[in-house]
Coordinates of C-alpha atoms in Angstrom, one line a residue:
Chain A
M99 CA 5.9 -6.2 17.0
S100 CA 3.4 -3.6 16.4
F101 CA 2.8 -2.1 12.9
L102 CA 4.2 1.4 13.7
R103 CA 7.2 -0.1 15.5
V104 CA 8.2 -2.1 12.4
S105 CA 7.7 0.9 10.2
W106 CA 9.8 3.0 12.5
L107 CA 12.6 0.4 12.5
V108 CA 12.6 0.0 8.7
F109 CA 12.7 3.8 8.5
R110 CA 15.5 4.2 10.9
K111 CA 17.5 1.4 9.2
D112 CA 17.2 3.2 5.9
L113 CA 18.2 6.5 7.4
T114 CA 21.1 5.0 9.1
V115 CA 22.4 3.5 6.0
E116 CA 21.9 6.7 4.1
V117 CA 23.6 8.8 6.7
R118 CA 26.7 6.6 6.6
S119 CA 27.3 7.3 2.9
F120 CA 24.9 9.9 1.7
E121 CA 24.9 8.1 -1.6
I122 CA 21.3 8.5 -2.6
L123 CA 20.9 12.0 -1.2
A124 CA 24.0 13.4 -2.7
T125 CA 23.4 12.0 -6.1
S126 CA 19.7 12.9 -6.2
I127 CA 20.4 16.5 -5.1
F128 CA 23.2 16.8 -7.7
F129 CA 20.9 15.4 -10.4
A130 CA 18.1 17.7 -9.5
V131 CA 20.3 20.8 -9.3
S132 CA 21.8 20.1 -12.6
A133 CA 18.4 19.6 -14.2
V134 CA 17.3 22.9 -12.7
L135 CA 20.5 24.6 -14.1
F136 CA 19.8 23.2 -17.6
F137 CA 16.2 24.7 -17.4
A138 CA 17.6 27.9 -16.2
V139 CA 19.9 28.1 -19.2
A140 CA 17.0 27.3 -21.5
F141 CA 14.3 29.5 -20.0
V142 CA 16.0 32.5 -18.5
Q143 CA 17.0 35.0 -21.1
E144 CA 18.5 38.3 -20.3
G145 CA 17.8 37.9 -16.7
R146 CA 14.1 37.4 -17.3
A147 CA 12.5 34.0 -16.6
L148 CA 9.7 32.7 -18.7
D149 CA 6.3 33.3 -17.0
G150 CA 5.0 30.4 -15.0
A151 CA 8.2 28.3 -15.7
A152 CA 9.2 27.9 -12.0
P153 CA 6.4 25.6 -10.8
G154 CA 6.8 23.3 -13.6
I155 CA 10.6 23.0 -13.2
L156 CA 10.3 22.5 -9.5
W157 CA 8.1 19.5 -10.0
I158 CA 9.9 18.1 -13.0
A159 CA 13.1 18.1 -11.0
V160 CA 11.4 16.6 -8.0
A161 CA 9.8 13.8 -10.1
F162 CA 13.2 13.0 -11.9
A163 CA 15.2 13.0 -8.7
G164 CA 12.4 10.8 -7.1
T165 CA 12.8 8.3 -9.8
L166 CA 16.6 8.1 -9.2
A167 CA 16.2 7.8 -5.4
L168 CA 13.4 5.2 -5.7
G169 CA 15.5 3.0 -8.1
R170 CA 18.6 3.3 -5.9
T171 CA 16.9 2.6 -2.6
F172 CA 15.8 -0.9 -3.8
E173 CA 18.8 -1.4 -5.9
R174 CA 20.9 -1.2 -2.7
E175 CA 18.7 -3.8 -1.0
R176 CA 19.0 -6.1 -3.9
Q177 CA 22.8 -5.9 -4.2
A178 CA 23.2 -6.6 -0.5
E179 CA 20.5 -9.3 -0.8
T180 CA 18.8 -7.7 2.2
L181 CA 15.3 -7.4 0.7
Q182 CA 14.9 -11.2 1.0
A183 CA 15.8 -10.8 4.6
L184 CA 13.4 -8.0 5.1
L185 CA 10.6 -9.9 3.6
L186 CA 11.5 -13.0 5.6
A187 CA 11.2 -11.1 8.9
P188 CA 8.2 -12.0 10.9
A189 CA 6.7 -8.6 10.4
D190 CA 3.7 -7.2 8.6
R191 CA 4.6 -6.5 4.8
P192 CA 2.5 -3.3 4.8
A193 CA 4.6 -2.1 7.7
I194 CA 7.8 -2.6 5.7
Y195 CA 6.2 -0.6 2.9
V196 CA 5.3 2.3 5.3
G197 CA 8.9 2.3 6.5
K198 CA 10.3 2.4 3.0
L199 CA 7.8 5.1 2.1
L200 CA 8.8 7.3 5.0
G201 CA 12.5 7.0 4.1
I202 CA 11.9 8.0 0.5
V203 CA 9.6 10.9 1.4
T204 CA 12.3 12.1 3.8
L205 CA 14.9 12.0 1.0
L206 CA 12.8 13.8 -1.5
V207 CA 11.8 16.4 1.1
T208 CA 15.4 17.1 1.8
T209 CA 16.0 17.5 -2.0
E210 CA 13.2 19.9 -2.3
V211 CA 14.7 22.1 0.6
V212 CA 17.7 22.4 -1.5
L213 CA 15.9 23.1 -4.7
L214 CA 13.5 25.7 -3.5
P215 CA 16.0 28.5 -2.8
L216 CA 17.8 27.7 -6.0
I217 CA 14.6 28.0 -8.2
A218 CA 13.4 31.1 -6.3
Y219 CA 16.8 32.7 -7.1
L220 CA 17.2 31.6 -10.7
F221 CA 13.6 32.1 -11.8
Q222 CA 12.9 35.1 -9.6
A223 CA 9.9 33.3 -8.2
P224 CA 8.5 34.3 -4.8
L225 CA 8.4 30.7 -3.5
F226 CA 8.8 31.6 0.1
A227 CA 6.0 34.3 0.3
R228 CA 3.5 31.7 1.3
A229 CA 5.8 29.0 2.8
G230 CA 3.1 27.3 4.8
W231 CA 0.9 26.7 1.8
L232 CA 3.9 25.7 -0.2
A233 CA 5.0 23.1 2.4
A234 CA 1.5 21.5 2.4
V235 CA 1.4 21.3 -1.4
L236 CA 4.9 19.9 -1.6
L237 CA 4.2 17.3 1.1
A238 CA 0.9 16.2 -0.4
G239 CA 2.5 15.8 -3.9
T240 CA 5.6 14.1 -2.6
V241 CA 3.6 11.6 -0.6
G242 CA 1.3 10.7 -3.5
Y243 CA 4.3 10.3 -5.9
C244 CA 6.3 8.2 -3.4
A245 CA 3.4 6.1 -2.4
V246 CA 3.1 4.7 -5.9
G247 CA 6.9 4.8 -6.5
T248 CA 7.8 2.8 -3.4
L249 CA 5.3 -0.1 -4.4
F250 CA 6.5 -0.3 -8.0
A251 CA 10.2 0.1 -7.2
A252 CA 9.8 -2.7 -4.7
M253 CA 8.2 -4.9 -7.3
L254 CA 10.6 -4.1 -10.0
V255 CA 13.6 -5.4 -8.1
R256 CA 13.0 -8.8 -9.6
V257 CA 12.4 -7.6 -13.1
R258 CA 14.9 -7.6 -15.8
S259 CA 14.6 -4.1 -17.3
R260 CA 13.8 -2.4 -14.0
D261 CA 15.5 1.0 -14.8
V262 CA 13.3 1.6 -17.9
L263 CA 10.1 0.3 -16.5
L264 CA 10.0 2.4 -13.3
P265 CA 9.2 5.7 -15.2
V266 CA 6.9 3.7 -17.4
L267 CA 4.8 2.4 -14.5
L268 CA 5.2 5.5 -12.3
Y269 CA 4.6 8.5 -14.5
P270 CA 1.2 7.6 -16.0
I271 CA -0.2 6.9 -12.6
T272 CA 1.2 10.0 -10.9
I273 CA 0.5 12.5 -13.7
P274 CA -2.6 13.9 -11.8
V275 CA -0.6 14.5 -8.6
I276 CA 2.2 16.2 -10.5
I277 CA -0.3 18.4 -12.4
A278 CA -2.2 19.3 -9.3
G279 CA 1.2 20.1 -7.7
V280 CA 2.2 22.4 -10.6
R281 CA -1.1 24.2 -10.6
A282 CA -1.1 24.6 -6.9
T283 CA 2.4 26.0 -6.9
S284 CA 1.5 28.4 -9.7
V285 CA -1.6 29.7 -7.7
L286 CA 0.8 30.4 -4.8
L287 CA 3.0 32.5 -7.1
E288 CA 0.1 34.8 -8.1
P289 CA 0.1 38.3 -6.4
E290 CA -3.4 37.7 -5.0
L291 CA -3.8 34.4 -3.1
D292 CA -6.8 32.5 -4.4
V293 CA -7.6 30.2 -1.3
A294 CA -10.4 28.4 -3.1
M295 CA -8.1 27.2 -5.8
I296 CA -5.4 26.1 -3.4
R297 CA -8.0 24.2 -1.5
F298 CA -9.3 22.6 -4.7
W299 CA -5.8 21.4 -5.8
L300 CA -4.9 20.3 -2.2
S301 CA -8.0 18.2 -1.9
L302 CA -7.5 16.7 -5.2
M303 CA -4.0 15.7 -4.2
A304 CA -5.2 14.4 -0.8
A305 CA -7.7 12.3 -2.5
Y306 CA -5.1 10.7 -4.7
D307 CA -2.8 10.2 -1.8
V308 CA -5.5 8.4 0.2
V309 CA -6.3 6.2 -2.8
F310 CA -2.7 5.5 -3.7
I311 CA -1.7 4.6 -0.1
T312 CA -4.8 2.4 0.4
L313 CA -4.2 0.5 -2.8
A314 CA -0.5 0.1 -2.1
L315 CA -1.0 -1.2 1.5
W316 CA -3.6 -3.6 0.3
S317 CA -1.6 -5.0 -2.7
F318 CA 2.0 -4.9 -1.3
E319 CA 1.6 -8.3 0.4
P320 CA 0.5 -10.3 -2.7
L321 CA 2.7 -8.4 -5.1
M322 CA 5.8 -9.1 -3.0
T323 CA 5.1 -12.8 -2.8
E324 CA 6.9 -15.0 -5.2
Chain B
M168 CA -15.1 -20.6 -31.1
S169 CA -18.4 -20.8 -29.2
K170 CA -21.6 -21.2 -31.1
W171 CA -22.8 -17.7 -30.2
F172 CA -19.7 -16.0 -31.6
F173 CA -20.6 -15.9 -35.3
P174 CA -24.2 -14.8 -35.0
A175 CA -23.2 -12.2 -32.5
S176 CA -20.5 -10.8 -34.8
V177 CA -23.1 -10.6 -37.6
A178 CA -25.5 -8.7 -35.3
C179 CA -22.7 -6.4 -34.2
A180 CA -21.8 -5.6 -37.8
L181 CA -25.5 -4.9 -38.6
M182 CA -25.8 -2.7 -35.5
F183 CA -22.9 -0.5 -36.5
A184 CA -24.3 -0.3 -40.0
V185 CA -27.7 0.8 -38.7
S186 CA -26.5 3.2 -35.9
P187 CA -25.4 6.1 -38.3
I188 CA -28.9 6.2 -39.8
L189 CA -30.5 6.4 -36.4
I190 CA -27.9 9.1 -35.4
A191 CA -28.5 11.0 -38.6
N192 CA -32.3 11.0 -38.0
A193 CA -32.0 12.2 -34.4
P194 CA -33.0 15.8 -33.8
F195 CA -30.3 18.5 -33.6
E196 CA -29.3 19.6 -30.1
S197 CA -30.5 23.3 -29.7
T198 CA -27.1 24.9 -28.9
M199 CA -24.5 22.8 -30.5
G200 CA -26.2 21.5 -33.5
L201 CA -24.5 19.0 -35.8
V202 CA -21.4 18.7 -33.7
Q203 CA -23.3 17.2 -30.8
K204 CA -23.9 14.0 -32.8
I205 CA -20.3 13.0 -32.1
S206 CA -21.4 12.2 -28.6
Y207 CA -23.4 9.2 -29.9
Y208 CA -20.1 7.5 -30.4
H209 CA -18.0 9.5 -27.9
M210 CA -20.0 8.5 -24.8
P211 CA -20.4 4.8 -25.7
S212 CA -16.7 4.4 -26.4
A213 CA -15.8 6.3 -23.3
W214 CA -18.1 4.1 -21.2
I215 CA -16.6 0.9 -22.7
F216 CA -13.1 2.4 -22.0
L217 CA -14.1 2.6 -18.3
I218 CA -15.8 -0.8 -18.3
A219 CA -12.7 -2.4 -19.8
A220 CA -10.5 -0.7 -17.2
V221 CA -12.8 -2.2 -14.5
V222 CA -12.7 -5.7 -16.1
C223 CA -8.9 -5.5 -16.4
G224 CA -8.7 -4.4 -12.7
V225 CA -11.1 -7.0 -11.3
A226 CA -9.4 -9.8 -13.3
S227 CA -6.0 -8.6 -12.0
V228 CA -7.2 -8.6 -8.4
R229 CA -8.5 -12.2 -8.8
Y230 CA -5.2 -13.1 -10.3
L231 CA -3.2 -11.5 -7.5
F232 CA -5.2 -13.1 -4.7
G233 CA -4.6 -16.6 -5.8
G234 CA -6.7 -16.8 -9.0
G235 CA -5.5 -18.9 -11.9
A236 CA -3.8 -17.8 -15.2
R237 CA -7.3 -17.6 -16.7
H238 CA -7.9 -14.2 -14.9
D239 CA -4.4 -13.0 -16.1
R240 CA -5.4 -13.6 -19.7
V241 CA -8.7 -11.7 -19.2
A242 CA -6.8 -8.8 -17.7
W243 CA -4.3 -8.7 -20.6
A244 CA -7.1 -8.8 -23.2
A245 CA -9.1 -6.1 -21.4
A246 CA -6.0 -3.8 -21.1
E247 CA -5.6 -3.9 -24.9
L248 CA -9.2 -2.9 -25.2
V249 CA -8.8 -0.1 -22.8
V250 CA -6.2 1.3 -25.2
L251 CA -8.5 0.8 -28.2
F252 CA -11.7 2.2 -26.8
G253 CA -9.8 4.9 -24.9
A254 CA -8.2 6.0 -28.2
M255 CA -11.6 6.3 -29.7
A256 CA -12.9 8.4 -26.8
L257 CA -9.8 10.5 -26.8
V258 CA -10.0 11.2 -30.4
T259 CA -13.7 12.0 -30.7
G260 CA -13.7 14.1 -27.5
P261 CA -11.3 16.8 -28.9
L262 CA -13.3 16.8 -32.3
W263 CA -16.3 17.7 -30.3
A264 CA -14.4 20.0 -27.9
R265 CA -12.9 22.1 -30.8
K266 CA -16.4 23.2 -31.8
A267 CA -18.0 23.3 -28.4
W268 CA -15.3 24.9 -26.2
G269 CA -13.1 26.3 -29.0
V270 CA -10.1 24.3 -27.8
W271 CA -9.0 20.8 -28.6
W272 CA -7.9 20.0 -25.1
Q273 CA -8.3 21.3 -21.6
W274 CA -6.4 20.0 -18.6
D275 CA -9.5 19.6 -16.5
V276 CA -9.9 16.8 -14.0
R277 CA -12.0 14.4 -16.2
L278 CA -9.7 14.7 -19.3
T279 CA -6.6 14.5 -17.2
A280 CA -7.8 11.3 -15.3
S281 CA -9.0 9.8 -18.6
L282 CA -5.7 10.3 -20.3
M283 CA -3.9 8.9 -17.2
G284 CA -6.2 5.8 -17.3
W285 CA -5.4 5.3 -21.1
M286 CA -1.6 5.8 -20.3
V287 CA -1.8 3.2 -17.5
A288 CA -3.2 0.7 -20.0
V289 CA -0.4 1.5 -22.5
A290 CA 2.2 1.1 -19.7
Y291 CA 0.5 -2.3 -18.8
I292 CA 1.1 -3.5 -22.3
L293 CA 4.6 -2.3 -22.4
V294 CA 5.3 -4.0 -19.1
R295 CA 3.7 -7.3 -20.2
K296 CA 5.6 -7.2 -23.6
Y297 CA 9.0 -6.2 -22.4
G298 CA 9.1 -6.8 -18.6
G299 CA 10.2 -10.5 -18.8
P300 CA 9.6 -12.9 -15.9
G301 CA 7.5 -11.5 -13.1
S302 CA 5.8 -8.9 -15.3
D303 CA 2.4 -10.6 -14.8
K304 CA 2.3 -9.4 -11.2
L305 CA 3.7 -6.1 -12.0
G306 CA 1.0 -5.6 -14.6
A307 CA -1.6 -6.7 -12.2
G308 CA -0.5 -4.1 -9.7
L309 CA -0.6 -1.4 -12.4
A310 CA -4.2 -2.5 -13.5
L311 CA -5.3 -2.0 -9.8
F312 CA -4.3 1.7 -10.1
G313 CA -6.0 1.9 -13.5
M314 CA -9.2 0.6 -11.9
A315 CA -9.1 3.0 -9.0
N316 CA -9.0 5.8 -11.6
V317 CA -12.3 4.8 -13.1
P318 CA -14.8 6.1 -10.4
F319 CA -12.6 9.2 -10.3
V320 CA -13.1 9.8 -14.1
Y321 CA -16.8 9.2 -13.7
V322 CA -17.6 11.4 -10.7
S323 CA -15.0 14.1 -11.5
V324 CA -17.4 16.3 -13.4
N325 CA -19.8 16.4 -10.6
Y326 CA -17.4 17.4 -7.9
W327 CA -14.9 19.7 -9.4
R328 CA -15.6 22.8 -11.6
T329 CA -15.1 21.6 -15.1
I330 CA -16.4 22.4 -18.6
H331 CA -17.1 18.8 -19.5
P332 CA -20.7 18.0 -19.6
K333 CA -22.0 16.2 -16.4
T334 CA -23.2 12.7 -15.7
T335 CA -26.8 14.0 -15.5
V336 CA -26.9 14.4 -19.3
V337 CA -27.6 10.8 -20.2
P338 CA -30.7 10.0 -17.9
T339 CA -32.3 13.2 -19.0
L340 CA -32.0 12.6 -22.7
P341 CA -35.3 12.9 -24.6
L342 CA -36.5 9.6 -26.2
S343 CA -35.6 10.9 -29.7
M344 CA -32.0 11.2 -28.7
G345 CA -32.0 8.3 -26.1
I346 CA -32.8 5.7 -28.6
P347 CA -29.8 6.2 -31.0
F348 CA -27.7 6.7 -27.9
W349 CA -28.5 3.5 -26.2
F350 CA -28.5 1.7 -29.5
S351 CA -24.9 2.8 -30.1
F352 CA -23.9 1.8 -26.6
A353 CA -25.3 -1.6 -27.1
A354 CA -23.3 -1.9 -30.4
F355 CA -20.1 -0.9 -28.7
L356 CA -20.8 -3.2 -25.7
L357 CA -21.3 -6.1 -28.0
L358 CA -18.2 -5.3 -29.9
F359 CA -16.3 -5.2 -26.7
I360 CA -17.6 -8.5 -25.6
L361 CA -16.7 -10.1 -28.9
L362 CA -13.1 -8.7 -29.0
L363 CA -12.5 -9.7 -25.4
R364 CA -13.7 -13.3 -26.1
M365 CA -11.6 -13.5 -29.2
R366 CA -8.4 -12.1 -27.5
V367 CA -8.8 -14.3 -24.5
R368 CA -9.2 -17.3 -26.8
L369 CA -6.0 -16.3 -28.6
E370 CA -4.1 -16.3 -25.3
E371 CA -5.7 -19.7 -24.3
Q372 CA -4.5 -21.2 -27.5
R373 CA -1.0 -19.7 -27.0
A374 CA -0.9 -21.3 -23.6
E375 CA -2.0 -24.6 -25.0
L376 CA 0.6 -24.5 -27.6
D377 CA 3.2 -23.7 -25.0
A378 CA 2.1 -26.7 -23.0
V379 CA 2.4 -29.0 -26.0
Y380 CA 5.9 -27.8 -26.8
L381 CA 6.8 -28.3 -23.1
S382 CA 5.5 -31.8 -23.0
L383 CA 7.4 -32.7 -26.4
E384 CA 10.8 -31.7 -24.9

């Protein structure tokens, strides 16, 4: 089977399992929305939001929901003991990684679609004024975040304190991507669009995306071998 | 311990005793004056921080792709030194920045990437200490990302707008400043090698002790 075909099948399998129960999507969205509501209570006073709070809150909610979704995706495989089967399949290991990555990116992008109008409304942020740019920024950031997250969540399945260790591993590595995402989103909220700045942060995120995915594809095989 | 270890330690101690004298006698930099002298320790510690991250990453790669436990021990030792020398660089940097830029910290690309590299090393130690079985490979995967960050830290000042001095500063140092700089760098490098050797030896002895226990049971 070709690389892309395996990735597609793994992705479709994850999607089918998810659509049957909506377990991860429902819990991640609920978690992200409650986080945003907490922030709204803290940072919106007398109907006025704190300046520049919206981008930070958007990305924090995405990062937290992402951690939750990443942990659950692989926890599900572990409980059903299907990860072993997946790894035993005569398929390229990196292809399995890509399939998993696509599934998690899809989940997070769906969560973001729910979060955006909520944050735009609660924090009076014109998030949809430059929707095209925002989509590019969110996608670049989400891919970078999930590229690292998928690798480590997969490895952590076998480790004792996996719930604690996922953020410990994931956050230091993905700080630059999250910072770039926050900065790029704040640039988009300015009244005047600074295209050079957006390009700068997008290129930074793209650079990290490429490095992260390359490293993950390269190390997934030896890391997943017992 | 190997034969060279003791004389090398004495040499290293002497170098660290002499380096402040050389730094004190170096001329003042025209715009920044006295505060620029921090860089004689800041740059070497930052370089060793990056070198240690590369050592840790290379050892981890070799361990991952079939190398023995020896590589894993080097990786662990190097990760601890990343934390140590990274802390030196991250403390001396803001001391200088407070005077030169007027702020302690700036979220520019190089500073952010350096902090990230340092936190990856801290995470590495946390994983190795508390991860339990299987954490050796997990740590190796983490070290890989830490190493990938190194060239990023190094070239970031040349590609992105930033207020951190560029990499062209060191090759263009006048001799009067270059001598104390390279002398401190040699001292830091020697210190790094000595600490690495010592830490790896500690792990080797631990492994031997474990083997002895196992054979007794």
